[in-house]
CSV table of C-alpha atoms and ligand atoms in Angstrom, one decimal:
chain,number,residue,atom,x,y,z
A,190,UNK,CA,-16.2,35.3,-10.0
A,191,UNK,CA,-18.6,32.5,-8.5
A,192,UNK,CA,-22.3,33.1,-9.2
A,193,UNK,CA,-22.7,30.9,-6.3
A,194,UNK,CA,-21.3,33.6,-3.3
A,195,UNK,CA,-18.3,34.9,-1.8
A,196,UNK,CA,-16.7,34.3,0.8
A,197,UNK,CA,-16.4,38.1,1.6
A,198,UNK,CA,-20.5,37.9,1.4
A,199,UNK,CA,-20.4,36.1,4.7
A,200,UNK,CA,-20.5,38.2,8.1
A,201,UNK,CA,-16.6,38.2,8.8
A,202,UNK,CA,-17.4,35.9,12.5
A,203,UNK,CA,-19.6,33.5,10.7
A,204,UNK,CA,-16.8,32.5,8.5
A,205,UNK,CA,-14.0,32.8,11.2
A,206,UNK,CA,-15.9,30.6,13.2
A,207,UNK,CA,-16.1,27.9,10.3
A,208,UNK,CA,-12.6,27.9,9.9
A,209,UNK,CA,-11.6,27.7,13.9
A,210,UNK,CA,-14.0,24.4,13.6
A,211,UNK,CA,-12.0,23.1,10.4
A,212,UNK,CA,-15.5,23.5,8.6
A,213,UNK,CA,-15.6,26.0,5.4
A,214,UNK,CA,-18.8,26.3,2.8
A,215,UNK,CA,-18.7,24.4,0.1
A,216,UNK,CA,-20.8,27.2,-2.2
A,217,UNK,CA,-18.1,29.4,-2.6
A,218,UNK,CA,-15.9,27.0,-4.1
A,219,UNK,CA,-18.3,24.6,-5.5
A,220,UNK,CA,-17.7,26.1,-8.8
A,221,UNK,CA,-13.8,25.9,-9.3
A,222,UNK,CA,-13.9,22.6,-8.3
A,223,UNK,CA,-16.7,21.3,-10.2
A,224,UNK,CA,-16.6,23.8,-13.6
A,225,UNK,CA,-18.9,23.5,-16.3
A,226,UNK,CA,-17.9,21.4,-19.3
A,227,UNK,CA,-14.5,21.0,-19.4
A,228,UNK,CA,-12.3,20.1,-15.3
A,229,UNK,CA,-9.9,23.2,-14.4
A,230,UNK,CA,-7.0,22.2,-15.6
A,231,UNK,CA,-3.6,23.4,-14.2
A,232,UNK,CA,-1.3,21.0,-15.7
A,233,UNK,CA,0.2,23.0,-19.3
A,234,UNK,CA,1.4,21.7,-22.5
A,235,UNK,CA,5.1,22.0,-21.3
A,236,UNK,CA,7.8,20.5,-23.5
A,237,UNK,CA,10.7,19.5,-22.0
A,238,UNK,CA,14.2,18.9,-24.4
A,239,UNK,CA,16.4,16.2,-24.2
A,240,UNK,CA,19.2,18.4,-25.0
A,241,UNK,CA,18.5,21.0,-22.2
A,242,UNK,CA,18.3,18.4,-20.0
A,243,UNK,CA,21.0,16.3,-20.5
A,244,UNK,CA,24.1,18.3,-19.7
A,245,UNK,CA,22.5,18.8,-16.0
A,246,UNK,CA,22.3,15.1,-15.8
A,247,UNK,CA,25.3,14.3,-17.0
A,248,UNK,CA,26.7,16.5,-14.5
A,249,UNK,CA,24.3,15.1,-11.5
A,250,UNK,CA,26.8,12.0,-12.0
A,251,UNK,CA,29.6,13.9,-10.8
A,252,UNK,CA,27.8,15.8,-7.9
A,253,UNK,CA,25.5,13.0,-6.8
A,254,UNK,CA,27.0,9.8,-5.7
A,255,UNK,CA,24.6,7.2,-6.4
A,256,UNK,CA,25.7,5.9,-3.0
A,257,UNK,CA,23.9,8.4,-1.2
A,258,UNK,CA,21.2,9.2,-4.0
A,259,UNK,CA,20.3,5.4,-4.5
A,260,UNK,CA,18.5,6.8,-7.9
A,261,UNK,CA,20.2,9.5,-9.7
A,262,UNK,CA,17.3,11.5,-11.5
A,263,UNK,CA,16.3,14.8,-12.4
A,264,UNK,CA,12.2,15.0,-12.4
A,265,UNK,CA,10.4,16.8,-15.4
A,266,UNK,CA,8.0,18.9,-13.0
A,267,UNK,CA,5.1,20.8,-14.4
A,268,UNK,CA,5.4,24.8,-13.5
A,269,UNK,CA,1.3,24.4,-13.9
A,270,UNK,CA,0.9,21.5,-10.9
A,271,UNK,CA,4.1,23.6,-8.7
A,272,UNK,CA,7.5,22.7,-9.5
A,273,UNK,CA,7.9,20.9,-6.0
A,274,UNK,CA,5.4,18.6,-6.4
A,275,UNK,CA,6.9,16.7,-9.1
A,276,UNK,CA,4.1,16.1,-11.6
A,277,UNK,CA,4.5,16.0,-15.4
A,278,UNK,CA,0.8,16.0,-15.2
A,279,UNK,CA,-1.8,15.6,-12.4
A,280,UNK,CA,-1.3,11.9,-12.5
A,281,UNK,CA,2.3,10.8,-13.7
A,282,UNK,CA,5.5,11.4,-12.4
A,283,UNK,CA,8.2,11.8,-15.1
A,284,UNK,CA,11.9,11.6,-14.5
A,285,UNK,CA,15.6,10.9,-16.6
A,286,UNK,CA,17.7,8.5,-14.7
A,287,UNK,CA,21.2,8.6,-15.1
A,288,UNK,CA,23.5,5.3,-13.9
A,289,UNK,CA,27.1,5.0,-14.9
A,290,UNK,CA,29.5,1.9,-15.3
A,291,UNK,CA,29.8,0.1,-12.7
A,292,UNK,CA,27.0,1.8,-10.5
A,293,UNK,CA,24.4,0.0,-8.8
A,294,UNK,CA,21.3,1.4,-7.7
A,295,UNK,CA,20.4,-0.6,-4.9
A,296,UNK,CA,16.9,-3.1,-4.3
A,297,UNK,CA,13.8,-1.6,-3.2
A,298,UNK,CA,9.7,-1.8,-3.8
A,299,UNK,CA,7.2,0.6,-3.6
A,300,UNK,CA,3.3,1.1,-3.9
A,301,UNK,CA,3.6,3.2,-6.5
A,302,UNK,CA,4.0,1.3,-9.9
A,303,UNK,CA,7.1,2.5,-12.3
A,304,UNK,CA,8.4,1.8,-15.6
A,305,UNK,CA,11.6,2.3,-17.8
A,306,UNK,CA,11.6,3.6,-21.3
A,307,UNK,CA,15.6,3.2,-22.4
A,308,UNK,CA,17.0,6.3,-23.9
A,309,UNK,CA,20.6,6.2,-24.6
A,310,UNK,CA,23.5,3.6,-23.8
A,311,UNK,CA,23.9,0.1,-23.6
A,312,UNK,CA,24.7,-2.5,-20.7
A,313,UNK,CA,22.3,-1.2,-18.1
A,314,UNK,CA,20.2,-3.8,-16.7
A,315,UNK,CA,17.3,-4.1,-14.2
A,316,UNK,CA,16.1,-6.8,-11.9
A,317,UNK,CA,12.9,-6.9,-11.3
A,318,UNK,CA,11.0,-9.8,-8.8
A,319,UNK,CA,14.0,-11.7,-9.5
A,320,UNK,CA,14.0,-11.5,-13.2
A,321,UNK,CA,17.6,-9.6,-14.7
A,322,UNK,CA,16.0,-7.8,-17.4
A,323,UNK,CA,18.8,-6.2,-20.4
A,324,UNK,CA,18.2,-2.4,-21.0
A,325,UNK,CA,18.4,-1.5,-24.6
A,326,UNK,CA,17.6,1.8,-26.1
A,327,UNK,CA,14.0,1.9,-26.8
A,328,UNK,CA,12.8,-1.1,-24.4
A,329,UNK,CA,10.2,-0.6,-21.8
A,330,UNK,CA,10.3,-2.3,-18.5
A,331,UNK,CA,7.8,-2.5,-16.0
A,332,UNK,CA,8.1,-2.6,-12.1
A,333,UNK,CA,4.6,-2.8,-10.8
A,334,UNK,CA,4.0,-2.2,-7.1
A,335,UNK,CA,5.4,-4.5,-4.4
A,336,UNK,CA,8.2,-6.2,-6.5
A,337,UNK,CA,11.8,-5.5,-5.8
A,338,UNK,CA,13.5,-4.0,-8.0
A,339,UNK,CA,17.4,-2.8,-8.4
A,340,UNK,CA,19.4,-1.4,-11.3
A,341,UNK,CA,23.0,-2.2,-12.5
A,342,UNK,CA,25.3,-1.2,-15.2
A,343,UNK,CA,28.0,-3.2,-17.1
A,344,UNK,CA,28.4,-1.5,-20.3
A,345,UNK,CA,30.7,1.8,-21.3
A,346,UNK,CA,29.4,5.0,-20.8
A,347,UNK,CA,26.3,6.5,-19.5
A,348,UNK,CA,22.7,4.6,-19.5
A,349,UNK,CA,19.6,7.4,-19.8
A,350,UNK,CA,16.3,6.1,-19.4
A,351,UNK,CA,13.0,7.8,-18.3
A,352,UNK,CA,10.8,7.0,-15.5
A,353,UNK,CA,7.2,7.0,-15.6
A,354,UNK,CA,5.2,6.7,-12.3
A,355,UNK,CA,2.1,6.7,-10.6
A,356,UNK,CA,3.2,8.4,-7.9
A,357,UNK,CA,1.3,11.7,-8.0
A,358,UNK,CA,-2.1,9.9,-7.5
A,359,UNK,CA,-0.4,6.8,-4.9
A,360,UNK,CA,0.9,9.8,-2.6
A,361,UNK,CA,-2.1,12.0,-3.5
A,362,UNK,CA,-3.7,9.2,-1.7
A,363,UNK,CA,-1.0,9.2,1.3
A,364,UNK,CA,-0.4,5.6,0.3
A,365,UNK,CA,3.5,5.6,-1.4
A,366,UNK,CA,6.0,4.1,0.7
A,367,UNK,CA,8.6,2.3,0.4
A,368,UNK,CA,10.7,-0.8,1.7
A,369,UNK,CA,14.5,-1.3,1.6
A,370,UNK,CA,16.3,-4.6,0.7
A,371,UNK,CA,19.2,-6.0,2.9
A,372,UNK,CA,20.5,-7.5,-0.4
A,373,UNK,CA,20.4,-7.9,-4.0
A,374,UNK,CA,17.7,-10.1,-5.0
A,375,UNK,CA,19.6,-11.9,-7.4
A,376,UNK,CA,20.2,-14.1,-4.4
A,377,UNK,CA,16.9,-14.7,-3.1
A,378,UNK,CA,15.5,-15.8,-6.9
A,379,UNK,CA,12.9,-18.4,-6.2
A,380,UNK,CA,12.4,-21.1,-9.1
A,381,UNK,CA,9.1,-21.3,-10.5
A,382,UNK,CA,9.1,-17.2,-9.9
A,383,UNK,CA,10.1,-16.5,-13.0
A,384,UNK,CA,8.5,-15.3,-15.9
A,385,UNK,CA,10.5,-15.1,-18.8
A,386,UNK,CA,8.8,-17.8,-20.4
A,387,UNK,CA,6.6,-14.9,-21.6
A,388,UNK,CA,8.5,-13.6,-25.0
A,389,UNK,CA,5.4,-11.6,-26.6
A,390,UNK,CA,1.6,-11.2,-26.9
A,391,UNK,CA,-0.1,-13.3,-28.7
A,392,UNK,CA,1.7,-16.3,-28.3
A,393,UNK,CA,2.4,-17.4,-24.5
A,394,UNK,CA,3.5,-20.6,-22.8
A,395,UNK,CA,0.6,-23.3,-23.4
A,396,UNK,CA,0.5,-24.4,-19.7
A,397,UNK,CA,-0.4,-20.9,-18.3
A,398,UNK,CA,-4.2,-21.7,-20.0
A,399,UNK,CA,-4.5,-23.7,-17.1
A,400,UNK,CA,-2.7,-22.3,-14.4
A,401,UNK,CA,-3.6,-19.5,-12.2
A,402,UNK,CA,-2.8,-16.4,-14.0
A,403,UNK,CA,-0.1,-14.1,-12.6
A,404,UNK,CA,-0.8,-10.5,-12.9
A,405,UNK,CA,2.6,-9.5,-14.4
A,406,UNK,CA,3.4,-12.1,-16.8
A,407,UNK,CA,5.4,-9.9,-19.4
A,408,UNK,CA,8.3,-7.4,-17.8
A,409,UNK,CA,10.3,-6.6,-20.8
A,410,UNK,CA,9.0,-5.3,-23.6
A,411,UNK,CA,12.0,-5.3,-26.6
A,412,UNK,CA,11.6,-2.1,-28.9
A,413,UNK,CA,13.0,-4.1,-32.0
A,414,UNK,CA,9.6,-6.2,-31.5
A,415,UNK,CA,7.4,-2.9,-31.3
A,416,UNK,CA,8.7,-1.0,-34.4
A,417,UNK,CA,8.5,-4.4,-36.4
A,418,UNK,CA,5.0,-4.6,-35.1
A,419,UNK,CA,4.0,-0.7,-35.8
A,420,UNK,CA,5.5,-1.1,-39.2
A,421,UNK,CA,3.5,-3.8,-39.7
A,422,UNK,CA,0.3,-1.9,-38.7
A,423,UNK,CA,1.6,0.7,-40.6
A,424,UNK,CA,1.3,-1.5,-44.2
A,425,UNK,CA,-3.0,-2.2,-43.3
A,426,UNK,CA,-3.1,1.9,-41.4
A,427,UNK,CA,-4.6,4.6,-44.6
A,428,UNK,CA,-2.2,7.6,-44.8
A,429,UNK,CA,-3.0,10.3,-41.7
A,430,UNK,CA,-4.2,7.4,-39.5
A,431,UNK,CA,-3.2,7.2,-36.4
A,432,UNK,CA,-0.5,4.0,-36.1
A,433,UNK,CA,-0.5,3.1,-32.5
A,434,UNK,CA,0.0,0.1,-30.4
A,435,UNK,CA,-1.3,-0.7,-27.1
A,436,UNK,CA,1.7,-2.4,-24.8
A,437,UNK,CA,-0.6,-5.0,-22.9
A,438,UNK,CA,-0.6,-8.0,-20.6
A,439,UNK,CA,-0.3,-10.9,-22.9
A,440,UNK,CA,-2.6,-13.2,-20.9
A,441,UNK,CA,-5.2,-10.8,-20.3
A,442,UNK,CA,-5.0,-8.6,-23.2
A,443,UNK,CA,-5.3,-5.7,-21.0
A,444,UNK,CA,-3.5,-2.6,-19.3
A,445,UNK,CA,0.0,-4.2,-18.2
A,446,UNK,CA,-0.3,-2.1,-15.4
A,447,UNK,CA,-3.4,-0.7,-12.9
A,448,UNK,CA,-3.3,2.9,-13.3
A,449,UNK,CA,-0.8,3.7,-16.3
A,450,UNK,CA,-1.2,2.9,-20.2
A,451,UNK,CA,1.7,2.9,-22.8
A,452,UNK,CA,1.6,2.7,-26.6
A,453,UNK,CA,3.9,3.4,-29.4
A,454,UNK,CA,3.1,6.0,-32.2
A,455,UNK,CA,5.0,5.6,-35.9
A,456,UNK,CA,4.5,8.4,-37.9
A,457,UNK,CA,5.1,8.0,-41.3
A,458,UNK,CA,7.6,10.4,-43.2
A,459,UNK,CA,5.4,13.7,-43.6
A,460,UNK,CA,2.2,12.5,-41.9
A,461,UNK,CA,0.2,14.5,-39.5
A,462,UNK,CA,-2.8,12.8,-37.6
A,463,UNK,CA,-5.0,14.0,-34.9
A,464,UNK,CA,-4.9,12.3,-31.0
A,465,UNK,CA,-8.3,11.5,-30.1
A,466,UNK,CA,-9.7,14.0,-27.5
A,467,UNK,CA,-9.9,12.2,-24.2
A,468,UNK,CA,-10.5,12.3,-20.6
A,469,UNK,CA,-6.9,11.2,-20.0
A,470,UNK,CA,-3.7,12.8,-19.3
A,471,UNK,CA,-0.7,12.0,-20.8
A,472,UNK,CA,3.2,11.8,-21.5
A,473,UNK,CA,4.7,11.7,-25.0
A,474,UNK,CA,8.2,10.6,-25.7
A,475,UNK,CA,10.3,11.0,-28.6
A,476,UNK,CA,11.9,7.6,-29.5
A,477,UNK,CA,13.2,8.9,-32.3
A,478,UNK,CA,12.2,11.4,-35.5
A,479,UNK,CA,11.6,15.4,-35.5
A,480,UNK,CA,8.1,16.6,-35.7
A,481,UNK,CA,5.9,19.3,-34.4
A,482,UNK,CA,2.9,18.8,-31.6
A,483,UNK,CA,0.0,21.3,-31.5
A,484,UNK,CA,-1.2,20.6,-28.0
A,485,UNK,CA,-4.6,23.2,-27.5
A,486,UNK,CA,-3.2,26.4,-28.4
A,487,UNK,CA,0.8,25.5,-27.7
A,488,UNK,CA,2.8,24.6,-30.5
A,489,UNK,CA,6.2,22.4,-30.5
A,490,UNK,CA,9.1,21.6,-32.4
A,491,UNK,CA,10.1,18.2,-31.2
A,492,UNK,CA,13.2,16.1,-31.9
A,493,UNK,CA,15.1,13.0,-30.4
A,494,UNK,CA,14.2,11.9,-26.5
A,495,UNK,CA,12.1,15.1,-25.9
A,496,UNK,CA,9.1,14.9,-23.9
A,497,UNK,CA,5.7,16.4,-23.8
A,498,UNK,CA,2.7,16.6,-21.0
A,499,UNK,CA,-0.3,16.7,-22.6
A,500,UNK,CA,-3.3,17.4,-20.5
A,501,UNK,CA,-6.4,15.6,-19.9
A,502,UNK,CA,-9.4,17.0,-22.9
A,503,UNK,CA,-6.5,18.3,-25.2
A,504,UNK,CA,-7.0,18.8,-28.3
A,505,UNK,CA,-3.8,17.7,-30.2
A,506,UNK,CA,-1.8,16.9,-33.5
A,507,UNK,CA,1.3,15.6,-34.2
A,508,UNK,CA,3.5,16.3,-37.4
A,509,UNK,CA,6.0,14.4,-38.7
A,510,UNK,CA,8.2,17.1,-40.5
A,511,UNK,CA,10.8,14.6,-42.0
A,512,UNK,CA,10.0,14.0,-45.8
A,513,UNK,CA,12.1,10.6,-45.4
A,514,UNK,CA,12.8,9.6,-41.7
A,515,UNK,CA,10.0,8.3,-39.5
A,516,UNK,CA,9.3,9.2,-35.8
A,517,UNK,CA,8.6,6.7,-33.0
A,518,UNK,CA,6.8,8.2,-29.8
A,519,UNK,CA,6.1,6.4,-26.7
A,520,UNK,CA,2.9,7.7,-25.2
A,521,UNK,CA,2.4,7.0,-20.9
A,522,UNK,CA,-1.3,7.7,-20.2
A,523,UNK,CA,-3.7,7.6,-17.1
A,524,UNK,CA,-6.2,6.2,-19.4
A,525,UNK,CA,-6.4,2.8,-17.1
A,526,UNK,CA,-6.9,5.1,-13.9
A,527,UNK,CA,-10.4,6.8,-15.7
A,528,UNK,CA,-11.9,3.8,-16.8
A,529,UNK,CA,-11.5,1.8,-13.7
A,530,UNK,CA,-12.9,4.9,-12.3
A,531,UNK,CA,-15.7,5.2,-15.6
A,532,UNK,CA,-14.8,8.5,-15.7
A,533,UNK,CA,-12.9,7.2,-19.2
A,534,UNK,CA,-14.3,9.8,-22.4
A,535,UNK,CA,-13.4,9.9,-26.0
A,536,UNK,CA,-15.1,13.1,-27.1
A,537,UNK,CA,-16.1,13.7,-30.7
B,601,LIG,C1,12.1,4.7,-8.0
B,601,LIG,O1,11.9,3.6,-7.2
B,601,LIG,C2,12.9,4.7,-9.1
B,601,LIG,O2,13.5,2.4,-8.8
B,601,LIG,C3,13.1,5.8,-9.8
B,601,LIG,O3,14.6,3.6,-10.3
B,601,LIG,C4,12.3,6.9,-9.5
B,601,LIG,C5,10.8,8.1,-8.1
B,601,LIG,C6,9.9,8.1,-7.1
B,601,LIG,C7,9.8,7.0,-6.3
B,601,LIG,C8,10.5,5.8,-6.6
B,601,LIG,C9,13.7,3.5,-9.4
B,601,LIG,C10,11.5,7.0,-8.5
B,601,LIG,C11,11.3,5.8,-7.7
C-alpha cells in the first residue's frame, strides 16, 4: 500500500470529478511509478525453447502464405509485459522468422530499426538499401530505420532467423510506421550507395577518412569472423572472465545501431562467469552450446537457438555445462537507448 494516499481517501465526487476532466492525482500513484531503489519491473526471466517453438513455425509455413503474411513470424511475447503486446522485454521485440524456397518477403522500411541473427538453413538472403546481403547461420544483419529492406530464399529447406526490434519503444512512442515498395529494390540500386566496401572493423576503406561518414557503413556481420575474433579474446581473457565482443560501427567505433546493442559471449568448456548488473534490458541467444542461466532467482537449462529475456538490474550467471564443447550467445541489449538517455548504470 502507498504511504503517500489512496485513492479511496478521496471524497468519492472529488475524484469523479478529476476523472470526468481527464485529470487524476499524481500521489496515489507516485509511488509505483517511481519505486525506491530498484524500477518495478514487469518483464520476467522467461526462457523461450527453440525446440518448443519450432514445430509451430514450421507449421505457420503451411497455414500462412507468405503472400498474404509478407513476414512469416511467430513473436516471443513476455507473459510479464501482456502477451498481446509483443515484448520480449519493455524495450525489444523478439521474433523467429520462417521463409521457405523460393519465397519472397516483399520490400518495405520502417522507423523502427531491426536486425537478423541467422539460425538454421542456408540460401536465404536479404537486401537491405540496395545491398543483397547472404544469410548464413550465425550472421547478424542490420536494417536500421528508413532503408528498404526485402527477404529472399534460393537454397533447400527452411531458413530460421530471429528478429530483434526496437519496436516496443518506436510504437511506445506512436512513431512506427511503415512504407510499402512498388518493387524490389534490386532495381532501383544506385552506384556509389553501396557499402560493401566495408569487410570488418578495424580496417576500413582508406578514402572514407575523408569523406563524409555514412551512418551505417557495415550491414553484414559474418559469424565465422566473430567466433575467430572471440577465440581470439578468449587466448588474453583469465578463466571465468567474461569473453564478449561488442558488434560496432567500424568508422565510429560505436553502437551500430541507435537504440539496440549486440555482442557475442564464448563460454569456455565448463566456465561460469557473472553478467554485469546493469540498467539495461536484454535478449540472450543461444548460437550454439548447452549451459544453465541463473537470471535473479529463475534458473535455466539452456541448449541450441533458445532464447532468454533478461530484465533490466538482473542479477545473472551463465554456465557452460559442457566439459568439452563451447557455447556462443548473442546478447541484443537496450544498453544504447540508457546512455543516450544517461540513465545507463553498471552497479557494483
Ligand atoms: C519487419 O519489417 C520484419 O522485415 C520482421 O522481416 C518483423 C516485426 C514488426 C515490424 C516490422 C522484416 C517485423 C517487422
Amino acid at each position: 500500500m502507498s504511504n503517500l494516499g489512496r485513492v479511496e481517501d478521496l471524497p468519492k465526487d472529488y475524484y469523479d470529478g478529476l476523472v470526468s476532466r481527464n485529470t487524476l492525482p499524481l500521489w496515489p500513484a507516485l509511488r509505483a511509478m517511481l519505486p525506491h531503489g530498484i524500477p518495478a519491473r514487469r518483464t520476467q526471466p522467461v526462457m523461450w525453447r527453440y525446440q518448443d517453438v519450432r514445430p509451430d513455425l514450421i507449421k505457420a509455413g503451411e497455414l500462412a502464405p507468405i503472400e498474404k503474411a509478407e513476414r512469416r513470424v511467430l513473436v516471443l511475447c513476455n507473459p510479464g509485459l501482456g502477451l498481446q503486446n509483443m515484448q520480449a522485454t519493455a524495450s525489444i521485440y523478439i521474433g523467429l522468422q520462417l521463409i521457405l524456397p523460393g519465397e519472397t518477403a516483399p520490400n518495405h522500411k520502417h522507423t523502427p530499426s531491426a536486425v537478423r541473427f541467422v539460425i538454421e538453413g542456408s540460401g536465404g538472403f536479404t537486401v537491405v538499401g540496395g545491398e543483397r546481403l547472404p544469410m548464413e547461420k550465425g550472421d547478424l544483419i542490420l536494417t536500421p530505420p528508413g532503408l528498404w529492406h526485402e527477404h529472399g530464399h534460393e537454397g533447400q529447406g527452411p531458413v530460421i532467423w530471429m528478429d530483434a526490434l526496437d519496436l516496443p519503444l518506436i510504437y511506445g512512442i506512436d512513431a512506427s510506421y511503415s512504407t510499402e515498395s512498388k518493387g524490389s529494390q534490386e532495381l532501383v540500386k544506385q552506384e556509389g550507395d553501396c557499402n560493401q566496401r566495408f569487410r570488418q572493423g578495424g580496417v576500413i576503406p582508406y578514402s572514407s577518412l575523408d569523406q563524409k561518414k555514412s551512418a551505417y557503413p557495415l550491414l553484414r556481420f559474418p559469424w565465422k569472423e566473430v567466433r575467430a575474433s572471440l577465440h581470439a579474446l578468449a587466448e588474453v581473457t583469465p578463466k571465468n572472465q567474461l569473453v564478449q565482443l561488442a558488434y560496432v560501427n567500424p568508422e565510429t567505433g560505436q553502437e551500430c545501431l541507435a537504440t539496440l546493442g549486440f555482442s557475442a559471449i564464448y563460454l569456455r568448456p565448463g566456465e561460469q562467469v557473472s553478467l554485469p548488473r546493469r540498467s539495461a534490458s536484454a535478449v540472450l541467444h543461444v548460437v550454439q552450446g548447452q549451459g544453465q542461466a541463473t537470471v535473479d532467482d529463475a534458473e535455466h537449462s539452456f541448449g541450441d537457438a533458445d532464447t532468454l529475456a533478461i530484465p533490466t538490474h538482473a542479477r545473472s550467471t551463465l554456465r557452460n555445462t559442457s566439459t568439452r564443447e563451447p557455447v556462443y550467445l548473442f546478447m541484443v541489449d537496450d544498453a544504447p537507448l540508457h546512455r543516450k538517455l544517461g540513465i545507463y548504470e553498471v552497479f557494483e
